[in-house]
XYZ file of C-alpha atoms in Angstrom:
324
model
C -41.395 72.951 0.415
C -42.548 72.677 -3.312
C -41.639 69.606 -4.825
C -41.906 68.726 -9.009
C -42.023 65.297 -10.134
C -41.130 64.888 -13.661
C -42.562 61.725 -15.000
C -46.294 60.511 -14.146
C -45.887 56.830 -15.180
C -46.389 54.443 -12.248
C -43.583 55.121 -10.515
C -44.065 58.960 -10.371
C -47.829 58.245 -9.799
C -46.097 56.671 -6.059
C -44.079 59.590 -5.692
C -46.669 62.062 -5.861
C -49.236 60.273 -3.917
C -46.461 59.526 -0.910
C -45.654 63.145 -1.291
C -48.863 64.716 -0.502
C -48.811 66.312 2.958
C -45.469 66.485 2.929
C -44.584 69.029 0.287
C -46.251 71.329 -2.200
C -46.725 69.172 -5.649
C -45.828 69.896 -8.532
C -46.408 66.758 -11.760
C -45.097 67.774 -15.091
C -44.756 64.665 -17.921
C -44.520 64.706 -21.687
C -48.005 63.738 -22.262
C -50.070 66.697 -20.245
C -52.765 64.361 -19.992
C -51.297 61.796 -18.392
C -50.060 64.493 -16.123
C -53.866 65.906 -15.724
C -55.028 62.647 -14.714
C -52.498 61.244 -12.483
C -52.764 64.695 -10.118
C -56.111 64.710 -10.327
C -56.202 61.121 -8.883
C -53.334 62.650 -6.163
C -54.136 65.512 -5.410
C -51.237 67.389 -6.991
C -50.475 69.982 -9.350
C -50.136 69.475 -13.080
C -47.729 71.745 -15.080
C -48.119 70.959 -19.042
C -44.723 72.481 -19.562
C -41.365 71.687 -17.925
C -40.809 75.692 -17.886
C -44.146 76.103 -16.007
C -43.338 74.016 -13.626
C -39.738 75.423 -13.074
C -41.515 79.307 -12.949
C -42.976 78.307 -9.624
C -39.428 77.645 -8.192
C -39.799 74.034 -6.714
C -36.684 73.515 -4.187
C -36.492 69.731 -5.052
C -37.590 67.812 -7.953
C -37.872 63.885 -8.625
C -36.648 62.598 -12.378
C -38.792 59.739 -12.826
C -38.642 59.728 -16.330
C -37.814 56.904 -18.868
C -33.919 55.846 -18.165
C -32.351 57.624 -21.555
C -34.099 60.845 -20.324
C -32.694 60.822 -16.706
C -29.712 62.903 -17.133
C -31.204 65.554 -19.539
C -33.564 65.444 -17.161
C -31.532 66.041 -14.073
C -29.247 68.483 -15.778
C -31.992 71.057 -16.431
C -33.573 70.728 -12.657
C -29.767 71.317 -11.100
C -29.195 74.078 -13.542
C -32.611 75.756 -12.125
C -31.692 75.282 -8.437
C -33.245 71.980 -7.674
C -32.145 69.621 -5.348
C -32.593 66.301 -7.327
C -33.743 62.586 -6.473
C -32.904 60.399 -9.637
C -34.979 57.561 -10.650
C -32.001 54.389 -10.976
C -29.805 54.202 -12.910
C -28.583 57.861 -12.668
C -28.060 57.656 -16.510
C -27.425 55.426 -19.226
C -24.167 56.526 -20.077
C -21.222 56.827 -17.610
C -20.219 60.182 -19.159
C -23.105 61.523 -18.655
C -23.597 60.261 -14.782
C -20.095 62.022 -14.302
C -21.237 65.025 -15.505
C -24.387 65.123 -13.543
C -21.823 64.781 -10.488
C -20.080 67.801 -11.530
C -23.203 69.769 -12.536
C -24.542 68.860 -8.961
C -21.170 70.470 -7.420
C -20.833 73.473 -10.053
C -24.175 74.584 -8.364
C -24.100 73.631 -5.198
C -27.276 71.494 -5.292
C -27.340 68.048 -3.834
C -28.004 65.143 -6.231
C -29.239 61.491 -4.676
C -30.419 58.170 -6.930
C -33.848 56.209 -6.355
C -32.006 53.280 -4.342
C -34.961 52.244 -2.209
C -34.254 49.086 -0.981
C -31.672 51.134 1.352
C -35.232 51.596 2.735
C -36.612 48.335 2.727
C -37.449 46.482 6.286
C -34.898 43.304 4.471
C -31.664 44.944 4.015
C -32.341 47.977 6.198
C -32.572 45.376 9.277
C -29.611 43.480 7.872
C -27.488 46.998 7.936
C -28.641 47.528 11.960
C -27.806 44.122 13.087
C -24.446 43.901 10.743
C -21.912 43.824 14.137
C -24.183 40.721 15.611
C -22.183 38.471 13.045
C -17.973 39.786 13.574
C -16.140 40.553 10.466
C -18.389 40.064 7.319
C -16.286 37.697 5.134
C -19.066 36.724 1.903
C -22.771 37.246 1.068
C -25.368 35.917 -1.352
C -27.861 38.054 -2.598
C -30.336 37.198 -5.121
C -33.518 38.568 -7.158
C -35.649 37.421 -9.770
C -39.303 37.718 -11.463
C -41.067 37.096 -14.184
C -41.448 39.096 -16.772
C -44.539 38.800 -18.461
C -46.047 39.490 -14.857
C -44.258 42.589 -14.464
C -47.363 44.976 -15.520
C -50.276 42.776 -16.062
C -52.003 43.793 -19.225
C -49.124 44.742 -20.836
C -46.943 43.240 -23.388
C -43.370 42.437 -22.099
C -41.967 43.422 -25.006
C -42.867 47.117 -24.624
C -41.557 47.177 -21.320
C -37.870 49.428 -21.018
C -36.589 46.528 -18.599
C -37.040 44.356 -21.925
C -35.145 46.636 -24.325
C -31.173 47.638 -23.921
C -31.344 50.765 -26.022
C -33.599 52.304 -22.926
C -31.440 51.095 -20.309
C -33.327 48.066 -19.725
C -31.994 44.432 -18.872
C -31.778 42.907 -14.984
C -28.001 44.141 -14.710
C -29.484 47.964 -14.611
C -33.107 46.936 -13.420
C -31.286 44.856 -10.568
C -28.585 47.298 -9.678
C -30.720 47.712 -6.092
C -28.722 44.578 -5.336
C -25.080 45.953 -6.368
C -26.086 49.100 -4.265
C -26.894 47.612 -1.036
C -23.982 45.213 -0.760
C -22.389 48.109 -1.539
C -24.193 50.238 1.433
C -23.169 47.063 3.252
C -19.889 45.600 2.944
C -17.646 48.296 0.765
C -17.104 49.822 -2.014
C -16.474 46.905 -5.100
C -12.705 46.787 -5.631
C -13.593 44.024 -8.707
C -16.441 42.694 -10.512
C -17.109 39.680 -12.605
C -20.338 38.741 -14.454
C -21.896 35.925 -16.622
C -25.482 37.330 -18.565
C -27.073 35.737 -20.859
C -30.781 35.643 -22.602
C -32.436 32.418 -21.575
C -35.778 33.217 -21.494
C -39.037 32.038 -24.252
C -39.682 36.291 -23.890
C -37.966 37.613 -26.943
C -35.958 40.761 -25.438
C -32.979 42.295 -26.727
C -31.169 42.934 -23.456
C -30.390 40.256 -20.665
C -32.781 38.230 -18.500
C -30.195 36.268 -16.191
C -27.109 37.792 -14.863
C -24.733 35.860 -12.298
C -22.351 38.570 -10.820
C -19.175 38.237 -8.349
C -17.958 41.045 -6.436
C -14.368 41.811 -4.381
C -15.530 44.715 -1.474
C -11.451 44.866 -0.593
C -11.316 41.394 0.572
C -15.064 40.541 1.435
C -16.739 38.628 -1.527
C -20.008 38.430 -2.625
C -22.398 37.425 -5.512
C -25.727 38.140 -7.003
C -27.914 36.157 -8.963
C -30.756 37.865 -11.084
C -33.002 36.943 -13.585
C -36.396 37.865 -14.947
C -37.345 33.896 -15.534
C -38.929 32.627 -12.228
C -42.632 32.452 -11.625
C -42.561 34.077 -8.179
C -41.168 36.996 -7.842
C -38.228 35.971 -4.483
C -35.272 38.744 -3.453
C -33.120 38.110 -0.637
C -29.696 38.336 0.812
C -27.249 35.975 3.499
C -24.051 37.143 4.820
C -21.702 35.249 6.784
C -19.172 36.260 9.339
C -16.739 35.463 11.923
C -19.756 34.812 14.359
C -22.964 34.213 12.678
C -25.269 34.586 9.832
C -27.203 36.861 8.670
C -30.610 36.164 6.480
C -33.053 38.415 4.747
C -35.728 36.265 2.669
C -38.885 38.035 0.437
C -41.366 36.400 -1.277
C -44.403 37.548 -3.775
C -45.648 40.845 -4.197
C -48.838 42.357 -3.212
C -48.829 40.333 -0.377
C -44.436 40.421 0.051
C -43.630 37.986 2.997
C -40.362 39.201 4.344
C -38.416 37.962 7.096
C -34.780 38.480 8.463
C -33.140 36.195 10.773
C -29.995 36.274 12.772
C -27.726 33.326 13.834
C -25.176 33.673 16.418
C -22.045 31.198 16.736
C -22.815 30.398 20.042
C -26.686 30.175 20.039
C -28.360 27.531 19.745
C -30.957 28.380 17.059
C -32.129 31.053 14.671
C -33.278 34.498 16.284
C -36.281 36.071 13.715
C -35.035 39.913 13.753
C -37.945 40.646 12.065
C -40.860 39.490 10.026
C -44.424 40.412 8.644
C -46.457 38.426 6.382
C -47.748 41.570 3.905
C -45.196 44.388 3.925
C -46.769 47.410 2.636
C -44.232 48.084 -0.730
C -44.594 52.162 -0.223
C -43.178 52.284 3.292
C -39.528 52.376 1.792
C -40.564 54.805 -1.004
C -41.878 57.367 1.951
C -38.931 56.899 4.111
C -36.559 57.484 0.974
C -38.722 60.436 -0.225
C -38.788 61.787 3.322
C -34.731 61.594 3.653
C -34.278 63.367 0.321
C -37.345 66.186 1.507
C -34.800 66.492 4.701
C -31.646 66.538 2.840
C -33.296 69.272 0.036
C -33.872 71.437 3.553
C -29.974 71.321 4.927
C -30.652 68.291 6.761
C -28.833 64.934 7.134
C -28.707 62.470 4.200
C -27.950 59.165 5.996
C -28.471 56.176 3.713
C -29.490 57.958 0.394
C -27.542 57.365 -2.675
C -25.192 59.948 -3.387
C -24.732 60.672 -7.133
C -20.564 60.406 -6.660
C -21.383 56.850 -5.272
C -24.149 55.518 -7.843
C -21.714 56.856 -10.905
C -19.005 54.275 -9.794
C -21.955 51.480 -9.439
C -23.284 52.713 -12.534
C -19.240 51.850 -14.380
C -19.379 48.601 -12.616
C -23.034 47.460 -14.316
C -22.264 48.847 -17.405
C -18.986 46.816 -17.074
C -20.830 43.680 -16.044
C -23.308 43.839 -19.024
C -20.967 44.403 -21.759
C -18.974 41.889 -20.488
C -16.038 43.632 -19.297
C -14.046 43.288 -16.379
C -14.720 45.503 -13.703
């Protein structure tokens, strides 16, 4: 299969390098250096124009552009017959996520969202051992960093996660956690949030969010914020007969454990844990579902762009203060 990636900042630098051997490579970005030097370091194919890259008929193509480019993006690939894997959020307007949906339809291509923590050893193992605890009734999940740490050697301020007009602020950076308790308990039915800019960082979009969320009669709430020293995500749901608890720590080494608790045990079970995940094994499980899917296969557990439009409302909601 021939793949494009569109985008060769860091995280299309990780596509393209966990796409070697697994499809033909294709790296187009808006700076054809950047481009140049990022395939030559990955051992892919730079294309210095988008219609260069689109003359060699890739079947599937990555949009891991910056977030106000995404459905532009995405809406030129479907129109050329690509099968597309957005970069979250879909878009950073719901109108325009919509109509990505219905471009995606009109031509029969498939369109998925960058959700990767779908493929992370945390909520993944919470998803398989979901039954062990009854009848989930309310979870807790939470994520923060810091984020002057975010990209060492570079100013926060230039980062898009610190400025609102490119879709940054932890209510879009942090929808991963909306999607999986999504993935996980329901579709949200209702959605409350408190943000706020609390940080010494000066931003102009949110650094702390507190969020509450009806799945038809299961609750749960998420806590993010770009303000603690050490980067922690994690996520506990209770039900009728147990617990469930997912718990990371740092990055670059990421401690992750998930643990189980059964209502009539008489201690914690650990499901699973390692002391230094490796951060790219959920990117190359995701990439290889979508590589799959782009060939007629089965798409179990990727975002489907129907699905992230309707978390997309409920963030947008949530940031501008609205009722969801």
């Amino acid at each position: 299969m021939r793949l494009l990636i569109v985008g060769a900042g860091s995280i299309g630098r990780r596509h393209a390098a966990n796409a070697v051997g697994r499809a033909e490579v294709l790296l187009h970005d808006r700076d054809p250096d950047r481009a140049r030097d990022v395939a030559a370091a990955t051992g892919t194919t730079a294309c210095d124009t988008l219609e260069a890259a689109l003359a060699r008929w890739p079947a599937a193509a990555i949009v891991a552009t910056p977030h106000g480019e995404h459905a532009a993006t995405a809406a030129r690939l479907l129109a050329a017959g690509c099968h597309c894997l957005v970069e979250k959020p879909l878009a950073d307007r719901l109108a325009a996520a919509h109509d990505l949906v219905e471009r995606a339809a009109a031509a029969d291509r498939r369109l998925y969202v960058a959700c990767n923590m779908r493929f992370h050893a945390g909520p993944a193992t919470l998803k398989t051992n979901l039954a062990a605890i009854g009848r989930p009734l309310f979870a807790r999940a939470h994520f923060g960093n810091w984020l002057p740490g975010m990209r060492p050697g570079v100013d926060p301020r230039d980062l898009y996660c610190a400025r609102r007009a490119d879709g940054g602020g932890v209510v879009l950076d942090g929808i991963h956690e909306l999607d999986y308790l999504t993935w996980l308990l329901g579709p949200v039915t209702a959605a409350r949030g408190d943000t706020a800019r609390l940080g010494t960082v000066t931003v102009d979009a949110e650094d702390y969010a507190a969020i509450a969320l009806d799945h038809g009669g299961v609750r749960s709430q998420i806590h993010l914020d770009y303000l603690r020293a050490r980067k922690r995500r994690g996520c506990e749901i209770v039900g009728t007969d147990g617990v469930l608890v997912w718990e990371s720590e740092g990055k670059r080494p990421e401690h992750c454990r998930v643990r189980l608790y059964r209502r009539d045990s008489e201690g914690w079970d650990t499901l699973m844990e390692e002391p230094d995940l490796d951060p790219d094994i959920a990117y190359r499980n995701m990439l290889e579902r979508f590589l799959a899917a782009a060939t007629g296969g089965p798409d179990t557990d990727l975002l489907d762009g129907a699905t992230a439009a309707a978390e997309l409302a409920t963030a947008l909601a949530i940031r501008d203060g609205e009722a969801a």
